[in-house]
Coordinates of C-alpha atoms in Angstrom, one line a residue:
M1 CA -49.0 -15.4 -36.3
K2 CA -46.3 -17.1 -34.1
R3 CA -42.9 -18.2 -35.4
K4 CA -42.7 -21.9 -36.0
L5 CA -39.4 -22.2 -37.9
F6 CA -37.3 -19.6 -36.1
G7 CA -36.0 -20.2 -32.6
T8 CA -34.2 -17.8 -30.2
D9 CA -31.3 -17.5 -32.6
G10 CA -32.4 -18.3 -36.2
V11 CA -33.3 -21.7 -37.6
R12 CA -31.3 -24.6 -36.2
G13 CA -31.3 -28.4 -36.3
K14 CA -29.5 -31.5 -37.4
A15 CA -28.1 -31.1 -41.0
N16 CA -30.0 -33.0 -43.6
S17 CA -33.0 -33.4 -41.3
H18 CA -36.0 -31.0 -41.1
P19 CA -35.7 -28.1 -40.8
M20 CA -32.1 -28.0 -41.8
T21 CA -32.3 -29.4 -45.3
A22 CA -30.8 -27.9 -48.5
E23 CA -34.4 -27.7 -49.9
L24 CA -35.7 -25.6 -47.0
A25 CA -32.5 -23.4 -47.1
L26 CA -33.2 -22.7 -50.7
R27 CA -36.8 -21.7 -50.0
L28 CA -35.7 -19.7 -47.0
G29 CA -33.2 -17.8 -49.0
A30 CA -35.9 -17.0 -51.6
A31 CA -38.3 -15.9 -48.9
A32 CA -35.8 -13.7 -47.2
G33 CA -34.7 -12.4 -50.6
R34 CA -38.3 -11.4 -51.5
Y35 CA -38.8 -9.8 -48.1
F36 CA -35.7 -7.6 -48.5
R37 CA -36.5 -6.9 -52.2
R38 CA -40.0 -5.6 -51.6
D39 CA -39.7 -2.5 -53.7
G40 CA -37.9 -4.4 -56.6
S41 CA -36.5 -1.1 -57.9
R42 CA -32.8 -1.7 -57.7
A43 CA -30.1 -4.3 -57.3
H44 CA -30.0 -5.7 -53.7
R45 CA -27.2 -7.4 -51.8
V46 CA -26.8 -10.1 -49.3
V47 CA -23.5 -11.1 -47.5
I48 CA -23.2 -14.7 -46.3
G49 CA -20.7 -16.0 -43.8
K50 CA -20.3 -19.5 -42.3
D51 CA -18.4 -21.4 -39.7
T52 CA -16.3 -24.5 -40.5
R53 CA -19.0 -27.3 -40.4
L54 CA -19.0 -29.7 -43.4
S55 CA -22.6 -28.9 -44.0
G56 CA -21.8 -25.2 -44.4
Y57 CA -20.9 -25.8 -48.1
M58 CA -24.4 -27.3 -48.8
F59 CA -26.3 -24.5 -47.0
E60 CA -24.1 -21.8 -48.6
N61 CA -24.9 -23.0 -52.1
A62 CA -28.6 -23.6 -51.3
L63 CA -29.0 -20.1 -49.8
T64 CA -27.2 -18.6 -52.7
A65 CA -29.6 -20.2 -55.1
G66 CA -32.6 -19.0 -53.2
F67 CA -31.3 -15.4 -52.9
T68 CA -30.2 -15.1 -56.6
S69 CA -33.5 -16.6 -57.7
T70 CA -35.2 -13.4 -56.4
G71 CA -32.7 -11.1 -57.9
M72 CA -30.3 -10.6 -54.9
N73 CA -26.6 -10.3 -55.5
V74 CA -24.7 -12.6 -53.1
F75 CA -21.3 -11.9 -51.5
L76 CA -19.7 -15.0 -50.0
L77 CA -17.4 -14.3 -47.1
G78 CA -16.4 -17.9 -46.3
P79 CA -15.5 -18.8 -42.7
V80 CA -15.8 -15.7 -40.5
P81 CA -17.1 -15.1 -37.0
T82 CA -20.8 -14.2 -36.6
P83 CA -20.0 -10.6 -35.5
A84 CA -18.1 -10.1 -38.8
V85 CA -21.4 -10.6 -40.7
G86 CA -23.1 -8.1 -38.4
L87 CA -20.2 -5.7 -39.2
L88 CA -19.9 -6.2 -42.9
T89 CA -23.7 -6.2 -43.7
P90 CA -24.0 -2.4 -43.3
S91 CA -20.3 -1.8 -44.3
M92 CA -21.0 -3.4 -47.7
R93 CA -24.4 -1.6 -48.0
A94 CA -26.1 -5.0 -48.0
D95 CA -29.8 -5.4 -47.4
V96 CA -29.4 -8.6 -45.3
G97 CA -26.6 -10.7 -43.8
V98 CA -26.7 -14.4 -43.2
M99 CA -24.5 -16.5 -40.9
I100 CA -24.5 -20.3 -41.4
S101 CA -23.7 -21.7 -38.0
A102 CA -25.1 -23.7 -35.0
S103 CA -22.8 -21.8 -32.7
H104 CA -21.7 -24.1 -29.8
N105 CA -23.6 -27.1 -31.0
P106 CA -21.8 -30.3 -32.4
A107 CA -20.7 -30.6 -36.0
E108 CA -23.8 -32.5 -37.1
D109 CA -26.0 -29.5 -36.4
N110 CA -26.2 -26.3 -38.3
G111 CA -28.2 -23.1 -38.3
I112 CA -29.1 -20.0 -40.3
K113 CA -29.2 -16.5 -38.7
F114 CA -30.2 -13.3 -40.4
F115 CA -29.0 -9.8 -39.9
G116 CA -30.9 -6.7 -41.1
P117 CA -29.3 -3.9 -43.2
D118 CA -28.2 -2.1 -39.9
G119 CA -26.2 -5.2 -38.9
F120 CA -28.6 -6.2 -36.0
K121 CA -30.5 -9.5 -35.8
L122 CA -34.0 -9.5 -37.2
S123 CA -37.0 -8.8 -35.0
D124 CA -39.6 -11.4 -34.3
E125 CA -42.0 -9.6 -36.7
A126 CA -39.6 -9.8 -39.6
E127 CA -39.0 -13.5 -39.0
V128 CA -42.8 -14.1 -38.9
E129 CA -43.1 -12.3 -42.3
I130 CA -40.3 -14.4 -43.8
E131 CA -42.0 -17.5 -42.5
R132 CA -45.2 -16.4 -44.2
L133 CA -43.5 -15.9 -47.5
L134 CA -41.8 -19.2 -47.2
T135 CA -45.2 -20.9 -46.6
E136 CA -47.1 -19.1 -49.3
G137 CA -44.3 -19.1 -51.9
V138 CA -42.6 -16.1 -53.5
E139 CA -42.5 -14.5 -56.9
L140 CA -39.2 -15.3 -58.6
A141 CA -37.1 -12.7 -60.6
Q142 CA -37.4 -12.7 -64.4
S143 CA -34.6 -14.6 -66.0
H144 CA -32.6 -11.5 -67.0
N145 CA -32.8 -10.2 -63.4
I146 CA -31.4 -13.2 -61.6
G147 CA -28.7 -12.2 -59.1
R148 CA -25.0 -12.9 -59.3
A149 CA -22.7 -14.4 -56.7
K150 CA -19.0 -13.7 -55.9
R151 CA -16.4 -14.5 -53.3
I152 CA -15.1 -11.8 -51.0
D153 CA -11.5 -12.6 -50.0
D154 CA -10.8 -9.9 -47.5
G155 CA -13.8 -10.1 -45.2
R156 CA -11.9 -11.5 -42.3
F157 CA -9.2 -8.8 -42.6
R158 CA -11.8 -6.1 -42.6
Y159 CA -13.2 -7.6 -39.4
N160 CA -9.7 -8.0 -37.9
E161 CA -9.0 -4.3 -38.3
R162 CA -12.3 -3.3 -36.7
V163 CA -11.6 -5.5 -33.7
K164 CA -8.1 -4.1 -33.3
G165 CA -9.5 -0.6 -33.6
A166 CA -11.6 -1.2 -30.4
F167 CA -8.5 -2.0 -28.4
P168 CA -7.3 1.1 -26.4
R169 CA -4.8 3.2 -28.2
G170 CA -1.3 3.2 -26.7
L171 CA -1.7 -0.3 -25.2
S172 CA 0.1 -3.4 -26.2
L173 CA -0.2 -7.1 -25.3
Q174 CA 3.6 -7.3 -25.4
G175 CA 4.8 -9.6 -22.6
L176 CA 1.4 -11.5 -22.2
K177 CA 1.3 -15.2 -23.0
V178 CA -2.2 -16.0 -24.2
V179 CA -3.8 -19.4 -24.9
I180 CA -6.5 -18.9 -27.5
D181 CA -9.0 -21.8 -28.1
C182 CA -11.0 -21.2 -31.3
A183 CA -13.1 -24.4 -31.0
N184 CA -12.0 -25.4 -34.6
G185 CA -14.5 -22.9 -35.7
A186 CA -15.1 -19.6 -37.5
A187 CA -12.3 -17.7 -35.7
Y188 CA -9.5 -20.2 -36.3
R189 CA -7.5 -17.7 -38.3
T190 CA -8.9 -14.4 -37.1
A191 CA -8.3 -14.7 -33.3
P192 CA -4.7 -15.8 -33.4
E193 CA -3.9 -13.1 -36.1
V194 CA -5.4 -10.3 -34.0
L195 CA -3.7 -11.3 -30.7
W196 CA -0.3 -11.7 -32.4
E197 CA -0.6 -8.4 -34.2
L198 CA -1.4 -6.7 -30.9
G199 CA 1.8 -8.1 -29.4
A200 CA 0.8 -11.2 -27.5
E201 CA 2.7 -14.5 -27.4
V202 CA 0.0 -16.8 -28.8
I203 CA -0.6 -20.4 -28.0
E204 CA -3.2 -21.8 -30.4
I205 CA -5.8 -24.5 -29.6
G206 CA -8.7 -25.5 -31.9
T207 CA -7.3 -24.0 -35.0
S208 CA -7.3 -27.1 -37.2
P209 CA -10.9 -27.5 -38.5
N210 CA -11.7 -30.5 -40.6
G211 CA -15.5 -29.9 -41.0
L212 CA -16.3 -32.4 -38.3
N213 CA -14.4 -31.3 -35.2
I214 CA -16.0 -28.0 -34.4
N215 CA -16.6 -27.6 -30.6
E216 CA -15.3 -31.1 -30.1
K217 CA -13.6 -31.2 -26.7
C218 CA -12.6 -27.6 -27.1
G219 CA -14.0 -24.1 -27.1
S220 CA -16.1 -22.2 -24.6
T221 CA -18.3 -25.2 -23.7
H222 CA -15.3 -27.5 -23.2
V223 CA -12.6 -25.5 -21.4
D224 CA -10.6 -28.3 -19.9
T225 CA -8.2 -28.6 -22.9
A226 CA -7.4 -24.9 -22.8
A227 CA -7.2 -24.9 -19.0
S228 CA -4.5 -27.6 -19.2
A229 CA -2.6 -25.6 -21.8
V230 CA -2.7 -22.5 -19.7
V231 CA -1.0 -24.4 -16.8
A232 CA 1.4 -26.4 -19.0
H233 CA 2.6 -23.3 -20.9
G234 CA 2.6 -21.0 -17.9
A235 CA 0.3 -18.6 -19.7
D236 CA -1.1 -15.5 -18.2
V237 CA -4.7 -16.0 -19.4
G238 CA -6.8 -18.2 -21.7
I239 CA -9.6 -17.1 -24.1
C240 CA -12.1 -19.8 -25.2
L241 CA -14.4 -19.0 -28.1
D242 CA -17.3 -21.1 -29.4
G243 CA -17.8 -22.3 -33.0
D244 CA -19.0 -19.0 -34.4
A245 CA -16.9 -16.8 -32.0
D246 CA -19.8 -14.8 -30.6
R247 CA -19.3 -16.0 -27.1
V248 CA -16.2 -16.3 -24.8
M249 CA -15.0 -17.8 -21.5
I250 CA -12.0 -16.4 -19.7
L251 CA -9.4 -18.7 -17.9
D252 CA -7.1 -17.2 -15.3
E253 CA -3.4 -18.3 -14.9
T254 CA -4.4 -21.3 -12.8
G255 CA -6.9 -22.5 -15.5
A256 CA -10.0 -21.5 -13.4
V257 CA -12.9 -20.3 -15.6
A258 CA -14.8 -17.1 -15.4
D259 CA -18.2 -17.0 -17.1
G260 CA -20.0 -14.2 -18.8
D261 CA -21.5 -12.9 -15.6
Q262 CA -18.1 -12.2 -14.1
L263 CA -16.8 -10.6 -17.3
M264 CA -19.9 -8.4 -17.5
G265 CA -19.5 -7.4 -13.9
L266 CA -15.9 -6.4 -14.4
M267 CA -16.7 -4.4 -17.5
A268 CA -19.8 -2.7 -16.0
K269 CA -17.8 -1.4 -13.0
S270 CA -14.8 -0.4 -15.1
W271 CA -16.9 1.4 -17.7
A272 CA -19.0 3.1 -15.0
D273 CA -15.8 4.3 -13.3
Q274 CA -14.6 5.7 -16.6
G275 CA -17.9 7.4 -17.3
K276 CA -18.4 5.1 -20.4
L277 CA -21.4 3.0 -19.2
T278 CA -24.6 4.6 -20.6
G279 CA -27.8 4.6 -18.6
G280 CA -26.2 3.3 -15.5
A281 CA -27.2 -0.3 -16.3
L282 CA -26.1 -3.6 -17.6
V283 CA -28.5 -5.7 -19.7
A284 CA -28.5 -9.4 -19.1
T285 CA -30.9 -12.3 -19.3
V286 CA -33.0 -14.1 -16.6
M287 CA -30.1 -16.7 -16.5
S288 CA -27.6 -14.3 -15.0
N289 CA -26.6 -15.0 -11.4
L290 CA -28.3 -13.2 -8.6
G291 CA -24.9 -12.4 -7.2
L292 CA -24.3 -10.2 -10.3
E293 CA -27.4 -8.3 -9.6
R294 CA -26.4 -7.7 -5.9
F295 CA -22.9 -6.6 -7.0
L296 CA -24.3 -4.1 -9.4
D297 CA -26.7 -2.8 -6.7
D298 CA -23.6 -2.2 -4.5
Q299 CA -22.0 -0.1 -7.3
G300 CA -25.1 2.0 -7.8
L301 CA -25.9 0.3 -11.1
R302 CA -28.9 -1.6 -12.4
L303 CA -29.3 -5.0 -13.9
E304 CA -32.0 -5.0 -16.7
R305 CA -33.1 -8.6 -17.3
T306 CA -34.5 -10.0 -20.6
S307 CA -35.6 -13.3 -22.0
V308 CA -32.8 -15.7 -22.9
G309 CA -31.1 -14.9 -26.2
D310 CA -28.6 -12.3 -27.1
R311 CA -31.0 -10.8 -29.7
Y312 CA -33.4 -9.9 -26.8
V313 CA -30.5 -8.4 -24.9
V314 CA -29.7 -6.2 -27.9
E315 CA -33.3 -5.2 -28.4
R316 CA -33.4 -4.0 -24.8
M317 CA -30.1 -2.2 -25.1
R318 CA -31.2 -0.4 -28.2
A319 CA -34.6 0.5 -26.7
G320 CA -33.0 1.9 -23.5
G321 CA -29.9 3.4 -25.0
Y322 CA -27.6 1.0 -23.1
N323 CA -24.2 0.1 -24.4
L324 CA -23.2 -3.1 -22.5
G325 CA -25.1 -6.3 -22.1
G326 CA -24.8 -10.1 -22.6
E327 CA -25.4 -13.5 -21.3
Q328 CA -23.9 -15.8 -18.6
S329 CA -23.0 -18.2 -21.4
G330 CA -20.4 -15.7 -22.7
H331 CA -22.3 -13.5 -25.3
I332 CA -21.0 -10.0 -24.5
V333 CA -22.5 -7.2 -26.5
M334 CA -20.8 -3.8 -26.7
T335 CA -22.9 -1.7 -29.1
D336 CA -20.2 1.0 -29.2
F337 CA -18.2 -1.5 -31.3
A338 CA -20.5 -4.3 -32.5
T339 CA -24.1 -5.2 -33.3
T340 CA -24.1 -8.6 -31.7
G341 CA -22.1 -10.8 -29.2
D342 CA -18.4 -10.8 -30.0
G343 CA -16.2 -13.2 -28.1
L344 CA -12.8 -12.0 -29.4
L345 CA -13.8 -8.3 -28.8
A346 CA -14.8 -9.1 -25.2
G347 CA -11.6 -11.1 -24.7
L348 CA -9.6 -8.1 -25.8
Q349 CA -11.4 -5.9 -23.3
F350 CA -10.4 -8.3 -20.6
L351 CA -6.8 -8.2 -21.8
A352 CA -6.9 -4.4 -21.8
A353 CA -8.0 -4.5 -18.2
M354 CA -5.0 -6.7 -17.3
V355 CA -2.6 -4.3 -19.1
E356 CA -4.1 -1.2 -17.6
T357 CA -4.3 -2.5 -14.0
G358 CA -1.2 -4.7 -14.0
K359 CA -3.2 -7.3 -12.2
K360 CA -3.2 -11.0 -12.8
A361 CA -6.2 -12.6 -14.5
S362 CA -7.2 -14.3 -11.2
E363 CA -7.5 -10.9 -9.6
L364 CA -10.0 -9.7 -12.2
T365 CA -12.1 -12.8 -12.8
R366 CA -13.9 -12.9 -9.4
V367 CA -15.6 -9.5 -9.1
F368 CA -18.5 -11.0 -7.1
E369 CA -19.4 -14.1 -5.2
P370 CA -22.0 -16.0 -7.2
F371 CA -25.1 -17.5 -5.6
P372 CA -25.0 -21.3 -5.8
Q373 CA -26.8 -22.1 -9.1
L374 CA -27.9 -25.4 -10.6
L375 CA -29.2 -26.1 -14.1
K376 CA -30.5 -29.4 -15.3
N377 CA -32.0 -30.3 -18.7
V378 CA -34.8 -32.7 -19.5
R379 CA -35.2 -33.8 -23.1
Y380 CA -38.7 -34.3 -24.6
S381 CA -40.1 -35.7 -27.8
D382 CA -41.9 -33.9 -30.6
G383 CA -45.5 -33.3 -29.8
Q384 CA -45.0 -33.3 -26.1
S385 CA -45.8 -30.3 -23.9
P386 CA -44.5 -31.3 -20.4
L387 CA -44.9 -27.8 -19.0
E388 CA -48.6 -28.0 -19.5
D389 CA -48.9 -31.0 -17.2
G390 CA -50.7 -30.3 -13.9
N391 CA -48.2 -32.3 -11.8
V392 CA -45.4 -30.2 -13.3
A393 CA -47.3 -27.0 -12.4
R394 CA -47.7 -28.1 -8.9
A395 CA -44.1 -29.1 -8.5
I396 CA -43.0 -25.7 -9.7
A397 CA -45.3 -24.0 -7.2
D398 CA -44.0 -26.1 -4.4
A399 CA -40.4 -25.4 -5.4
E400 CA -41.0 -21.6 -5.5
A401 CA -42.5 -21.9 -2.0
K402 CA -39.4 -23.7 -0.7
L403 CA -37.1 -20.9 -2.0
N404 CA -39.3 -18.5 0.0
G405 CA -37.7 -15.3 -1.5
N406 CA -34.1 -16.5 -0.9
G407 CA -33.4 -17.5 -4.4
R408 CA -34.8 -17.8 -7.9
L409 CA -36.5 -20.6 -10.0
L410 CA -36.5 -20.4 -13.8
I411 CA -38.2 -23.0 -16.0
R412 CA -38.1 -22.6 -19.8
K413 CA -38.0 -24.4 -23.1
S414 CA -34.7 -24.2 -25.0
G415 CA -35.0 -22.2 -28.2
T416 CA -32.5 -24.4 -30.0
E417 CA -33.0 -28.0 -28.8
P418 CA -36.0 -30.1 -27.5
L419 CA -35.1 -29.5 -23.9
I420 CA -36.8 -28.2 -20.8
R421 CA -34.2 -26.2 -18.8
V422 CA -34.7 -26.2 -15.0
M423 CA -32.5 -23.6 -13.2
A424 CA -32.6 -22.4 -9.6
E425 CA -30.4 -20.3 -7.3
S426 CA -30.4 -20.4 -3.5
V427 CA -28.1 -19.5 -0.6
D428 CA -28.8 -23.0 0.8
E429 CA -27.4 -25.7 -1.5
A430 CA -29.5 -28.4 0.1
V431 CA -32.6 -26.4 -0.8
L432 CA -31.2 -25.7 -4.2
N433 CA -30.7 -29.4 -5.1
A434 CA -34.0 -30.5 -3.7
T435 CA -35.8 -27.7 -5.6
V436 CA -34.3 -28.5 -9.0
D437 CA -34.6 -32.3 -8.5
S438 CA -38.3 -32.1 -7.6
V439 CA -39.1 -30.2 -10.8
V440 CA -36.9 -32.3 -13.0
D441 CA -38.6 -35.5 -11.7
A442 CA -42.0 -34.0 -12.5
V443 CA -41.0 -33.0 -16.0
Q444 CA -39.4 -36.4 -16.7
A445 CA -42.6 -38.1 -15.5
A446 CA -44.6 -36.0 -17.9
T447 CA -42.5 -37.1 -20.8
L448 CA -43.0 -40.8 -20.3

């Protein structure tokens, strides 16, 4: 059985439209509750966090109803970063954790992600089983066994202390001026608090959520506002988080952006030099730049590639015993400290490197020369399968021949939106543009 409801990062869509309706969230909560209460022999717990979207109230209540209907006791964390849910699920001895968020998507979207009792995201097999239970229906708890729900007021403070504990002892951010852009999202209180408590002079952006402005012209996918603030305030560095704070982009003192690949390259070399990088490898997805792979080769390190999605990165890390991985988009996973991508934690690692080396951000954000890379998206309608079209297949084959081993071509469906993503890399930018455009034209023709 294949997953139909779950994508690469939980269930996601436009709020109040299928599949992101209150009715489905209630049923999904009941199905997940039954899955994690299979023995039925004791009280079970679930922790639920959310970002700052208006629809979060609706889904929080619907999921609570579903979980309590199967006898699960619910602990509501309120707005916290996604990695806080991964941390607090095992810390509070919960059987399952839930984050209500659509990450970097606009405010009208929302999503539901699940974490197992170990704080890691669920496997494909577990999601398939939850979908089966949702389809077939679940046995509800007897009336005297219905679960209870309560608010947990100190969830973010527990997370703050864990994040600060990962910052090297003896170091301080005293003297550093840091712009922090929280995308009007889940870290709007957490990130400024942590940076200030570690000694930084903090300039806040995106810390006034109103339910509708999450990721709006701010955050890791819209860095221009933060870049302007870095220059205007003469800041040493900028840290841009996304709506649920599991990804990060770093800005140097000129406002120039460094993506996840550059940050992972810096950390991999630094950790390897300190003897802290396990397995001699960095785990990243097929989207990471070929320049990163060549850089690691020069350092005597390996790049282990996975499918797109930080959960697949984590699965490979756990299977191979690696402790550093992530995505070009800014998910940085450090399993010595966290169970999932953590933008604030990764940002602090970069700040620690600045303090330890005494170097400017611009000296640390260009550890390798990236291959020219181009990504274009083609939207398609429900029921369409453009990648199965014969003309598309021929266009892809022709494009691969043009690259002739001097680049890469990657065609994939988005796991969160109805998009075909066409990405290529090449040392020759003319070939790069022609390659991507030929495939995009074929895919667009197949959607007409």
